[in-house]
Amino acid sequence: MKGTVLLVEDEVDTREMLERAIERAGYCCIAAQSAEDALTRAAAAGLVDVVVTDVVMGGGDRRGLALMNEL
C-alpha cells in the first residue's frame, strides 16, 4: 500500500466511484459519508496520510473545511 486516504463524500455514487479509483491506484481508502463519520473513522484508523473531502456536505456550506480544522 502506498498510504491511507480518508475520503469524505456525502453523495453515495460519487463516494463509491472515488473509493474504487483510490484503491485501484494502490492506496488504502477509508470512505466516510459525513464529517462526523470521518472523525470517527480517522480516530479508529490512527494514521491517515491524505484527506480528500467534499466542501459542501449535509446542509453546511463549508462543513468540509470545518472538518479539516477538526482533524
Tab-separated table of N, CA and C in Angstrom:
chain	number	residue	atom	x	y	z
A	1	MET	N	0.835	-1.186	0.000
A	1	MET	CA	0.000	0.000	0.000
A	1	MET	C	0.878	1.247	0.000
A	2	LYS	N	0.440	2.224	-0.745
A	2	LYS	CA	1.166	3.487	-0.828
A	2	LYS	C	0.889	4.392	0.362
A	3	GLY	N	-0.285	4.306	0.945
A	3	GLY	CA	-0.665	5.172	2.048
A	3	GLY	C	-2.159	5.057	2.292
A	4	THR	N	-2.650	5.827	3.234
A	4	THR	CA	-4.063	5.779	3.587
A	4	THR	C	-4.727	7.112	3.270
A	5	VAL	N	-5.847	7.044	2.549
A	5	VAL	CA	-6.616	8.222	2.155
A	5	VAL	C	-7.954	8.182	2.883
A	6	LEU	N	-8.297	9.271	3.554
A	6	LEU	CA	-9.616	9.433	4.140
A	6	LEU	C	-10.448	10.205	3.124
A	7	LEU	N	-11.469	9.561	2.594
A	7	LEU	CA	-12.355	10.149	1.591
A	7	LEU	C	-13.677	10.488	2.256
A	8	VAL	N	-14.093	11.752	2.157
A	8	VAL	CA	-15.338	12.195	2.784
A	8	VAL	C	-16.234	12.777	1.701
A	9	GLU	N	-17.343	12.093	1.447
A	9	GLU	CA	-18.271	12.496	0.385
A	9	GLU	C	-19.659	12.027	0.765
A	10	ASP	N	-20.633	12.941	0.744
A	10	ASP	CA	-21.986	12.568	1.150
A	10	ASP	C	-22.827	11.983	0.024
A	11	GLU	N	-22.411	12.123	-1.214
A	11	GLU	CA	-23.127	11.523	-2.344
A	11	GLU	C	-22.629	10.091	-2.541
A	12	VAL	N	-23.521	9.126	-2.409
A	12	VAL	CA	-23.149	7.709	-2.431
A	12	VAL	C	-22.423	7.325	-3.717
A	13	ASP	N	-22.985	7.659	-4.878
A	13	ASP	CA	-22.385	7.264	-6.151
A	13	ASP	C	-20.985	7.842	-6.316
A	14	THR	N	-20.831	9.103	-5.984
A	14	THR	CA	-19.523	9.756	-6.104
A	14	THR	C	-18.522	9.132	-5.145
A	15	ARG	N	-18.954	8.889	-3.908
A	15	ARG	CA	-18.066	8.280	-2.913
A	15	ARG	C	-17.590	6.906	-3.367
A	16	GLU	N	-18.500	6.083	-3.855
A	16	GLU	CA	-18.128	4.731	-4.290
A	16	GLU	C	-17.184	4.764	-5.484
A	17	MET	N	-17.421	5.663	-6.439
A	17	MET	CA	-16.565	5.773	-7.615
A	17	MET	C	-15.157	6.210	-7.209
A	18	LEU	N	-15.076	7.227	-6.359
A	18	LEU	CA	-13.769	7.714	-5.923
A	18	LEU	C	-13.036	6.687	-5.067
A	19	GLU	N	-13.765	5.985	-4.234
A	19	GLU	CA	-13.155	4.939	-3.408
A	19	GLU	C	-12.509	3.866	-4.283
A	20	ARG	N	-13.216	3.422	-5.297
A	20	ARG	CA	-12.649	2.411	-6.208
A	20	ARG	C	-11.410	2.939	-6.926
A	21	ALA	N	-11.457	4.181	-7.379
A	21	ALA	CA	-10.315	4.769	-8.092
A	21	ALA	C	-9.094	4.878	-7.176
A	22	ILE	N	-9.304	5.301	-5.947
A	22	ILE	CA	-8.206	5.431	-4.989
A	22	ILE	C	-7.592	4.062	-4.700
A	23	GLU	N	-8.424	3.056	-4.512
A	23	GLU	CA	-7.921	1.708	-4.237
A	23	GLU	C	-7.211	1.118	-5.454
A	24	ARG	N	-7.722	1.373	-6.655
A	24	ARG	CA	-7.046	0.898	-7.878
A	24	ARG	C	-5.666	1.522	-8.023
A	25	ALA	N	-5.503	2.733	-7.504
A	25	ALA	CA	-4.210	3.417	-7.568
A	25	ALA	C	-3.236	2.900	-6.512
A	26	GLY	N	-3.677	1.964	-5.673
A	26	GLY	CA	-2.789	1.335	-4.712
A	26	GLY	C	-2.823	1.897	-3.306
A	27	TYR	N	-3.811	2.719	-3.012
A	27	TYR	CA	-3.940	3.303	-1.685
A	27	TYR	C	-5.009	2.575	-0.884
A	28	CYS	N	-4.886	2.611	0.419
A	28	CYS	CA	-5.943	2.157	1.306
A	28	CYS	C	-6.916	3.325	1.435
A	29	CYS	N	-8.196	3.088	1.220
A	29	CYS	CA	-9.183	4.159	1.269
A	29	CYS	C	-10.157	3.927	2.415
A	30	ILE	N	-10.276	4.927	3.256
A	30	ILE	CA	-11.282	4.927	4.317
A	30	ILE	C	-12.361	5.899	3.860
A	31	ALA	N	-13.527	5.380	3.517
A	31	ALA	CA	-14.600	6.217	2.984
A	31	ALA	C	-15.601	6.559	4.084
A	32	ALA	N	-15.947	7.831	4.160
A	32	ALA	CA	-16.909	8.308	5.154
A	32	ALA	C	-18.010	9.095	4.458
A	33	GLN	N	-19.221	9.018	5.023
A	33	GLN	CA	-20.366	9.670	4.403
A	33	GLN	C	-20.678	11.042	4.983
A	34	SER	N	-20.022	11.433	6.061
A	34	SER	CA	-20.256	12.727	6.686
A	34	SER	C	-19.002	13.137	7.458
A	35	ALA	N	-18.989	14.380	7.884
A	35	ALA	CA	-17.859	14.855	8.675
A	35	ALA	C	-17.768	14.098	9.999
A	36	GLU	N	-18.902	13.856	10.609
A	36	GLU	CA	-18.922	13.131	11.880
A	36	GLU	C	-18.405	11.703	11.707
A	37	ASP	N	-18.842	11.053	10.621
A	37	ASP	CA	-18.374	9.702	10.291
A	37	ASP	C	-16.867	9.725	10.047
A	38	ALA	N	-16.386	10.747	9.376
A	38	ALA	CA	-14.955	10.868	9.079
A	38	ALA	C	-14.136	10.992	10.356
A	39	LEU	N	-14.621	11.775	11.309
A	39	LEU	CA	-13.902	11.935	12.574
A	39	LEU	C	-13.794	10.603	13.313
A	40	THR	N	-14.875	9.848	13.322
A	40	THR	CA	-14.880	8.538	13.974
A	40	THR	C	-13.925	7.582	13.282
A	41	ARG	N	-13.997	7.533	11.958
A	41	ARG	CA	-13.145	6.607	11.203
A	41	ARG	C	-11.669	6.992	11.279
A	42	ALA	N	-11.375	8.284	11.258
A	42	ALA	CA	-9.983	8.742	11.359
A	42	ALA	C	-9.404	8.374	12.724
A	43	ALA	N	-10.187	8.536	13.766
A	43	ALA	CA	-9.716	8.175	15.116
A	43	ALA	C	-9.435	6.683	15.210
A	44	ALA	N	-10.300	5.874	14.598
A	44	ALA	CA	-10.117	4.418	14.635
A	44	ALA	C	-8.910	3.990	13.807
A	45	ALA	N	-8.649	4.685	12.705
A	45	ALA	CA	-7.540	4.321	11.822
A	45	ALA	C	-6.193	4.673	12.436
A	46	GLY	N	-6.154	5.718	13.224
A	46	GLY	CA	-4.892	6.120	13.839
A	46	GLY	C	-4.070	7.034	12.962
A	47	LEU	N	-3.733	6.592	11.766
A	47	LEU	CA	-2.895	7.384	10.874
A	47	LEU	C	-3.562	7.490	9.512
A	48	VAL	N	-3.734	8.706	9.056
A	48	VAL	CA	-4.262	8.978	7.721
A	48	VAL	C	-3.252	9.879	7.034
A	49	ASP	N	-2.855	9.512	5.822
A	49	ASP	CA	-1.842	10.284	5.109
A	49	ASP	C	-2.426	11.488	4.373
A	50	VAL	N	-3.620	11.304	3.816
A	50	VAL	CA	-4.234	12.347	2.990
A	50	VAL	C	-5.732	12.363	3.237
A	51	VAL	N	-6.315	13.566	3.224
A	51	VAL	CA	-7.764	13.705	3.331
A	51	VAL	C	-8.284	14.332	2.047
A	52	VAL	N	-9.280	13.672	1.450
A	52	VAL	CA	-9.985	14.212	0.293
A	52	VAL	C	-11.419	14.404	0.745
A	53	THR	N	-11.880	15.661	0.776
A	53	THR	CA	-13.210	15.921	1.306
A	53	THR	C	-14.037	16.825	0.407
A	54	ASP	N	-15.303	16.546	0.392
A	54	ASP	CA	-16.286	17.433	-0.203
A	54	ASP	C	-16.326	18.670	0.701
A	55	VAL	N	-16.530	19.837	0.138
A	55	VAL	CA	-16.611	21.046	0.951
A	55	VAL	C	-18.033	21.251	1.454
A	56	VAL	N	-19.012	21.077	0.577
A	56	VAL	CA	-20.421	21.290	0.928
A	56	VAL	C	-21.043	19.936	1.240
A	57	MET	N	-21.364	19.725	2.525
A	57	MET	CA	-21.953	18.452	2.949
A	57	MET	C	-23.065	18.694	3.956
A	58	GLY	N	-24.107	17.884	3.870
A	58	GLY	CA	-25.148	17.852	4.888
A	58	GLY	C	-25.735	19.193	5.279
A	59	GLY	N	-25.974	20.040	4.313
A	59	GLY	CA	-26.595	21.317	4.608
A	59	GLY	C	-25.628	22.390	5.076
A	60	GLY	N	-24.390	22.049	5.302
A	60	GLY	CA	-23.398	23.044	5.720
A	60	GLY	C	-22.584	23.504	4.531
A	61	ASP	N	-22.612	24.808	4.270
A	61	ASP	CA	-21.893	25.353	3.123
A	61	ASP	C	-20.411	25.029	3.129
A	62	ARG	N	-19.831	24.980	4.297
A	62	ARG	CA	-18.384	24.761	4.391
A	62	ARG	C	-18.039	23.685	5.410
A	63	ARG	N	-18.878	22.683	5.536
A	63	ARG	CA	-18.650	21.627	6.528
A	63	ARG	C	-17.342	20.899	6.287
A	64	GLY	N	-16.982	20.700	5.030
A	64	GLY	CA	-15.718	20.032	4.726
A	64	GLY	C	-14.515	20.818	5.192
A	65	LEU	N	-14.590	22.142	5.080
A	65	LEU	CA	-13.484	22.978	5.555
A	65	LEU	C	-13.393	22.951	7.078
A	66	ALA	N	-14.537	22.958	7.745
A	66	ALA	CA	-14.552	22.852	9.203
A	66	ALA	C	-13.965	21.519	9.651
A	67	LEU	N	-14.265	20.474	8.893
A	67	LEU	CA	-13.719	19.143	9.197
A	67	LEU	C	-12.204	19.151	9.209
A	68	MET	N	-11.611	19.841	8.260
A	68	MET	CA	-10.142	19.884	8.189
A	68	MET	C	-9.554	20.464	9.486
A	69	ASN	N	-10.194	21.473	10.030
A	69	ASN	CA	-9.736	22.040	11.304
A	69	ASN	C	-9.905	21.046	12.446
A	70	GLU	N	-11.003	20.306	12.423
A	70	GLU	CA	-11.282	19.331	13.480
A	70	GLU	C	-10.315	18.152	13.440
A	71	LEU	N	-9.919	17.767	12.251
A	71	LEU	CA	-8.973	16.651	12.135
A	71	LEU	C	-7.615	17.055	12.654
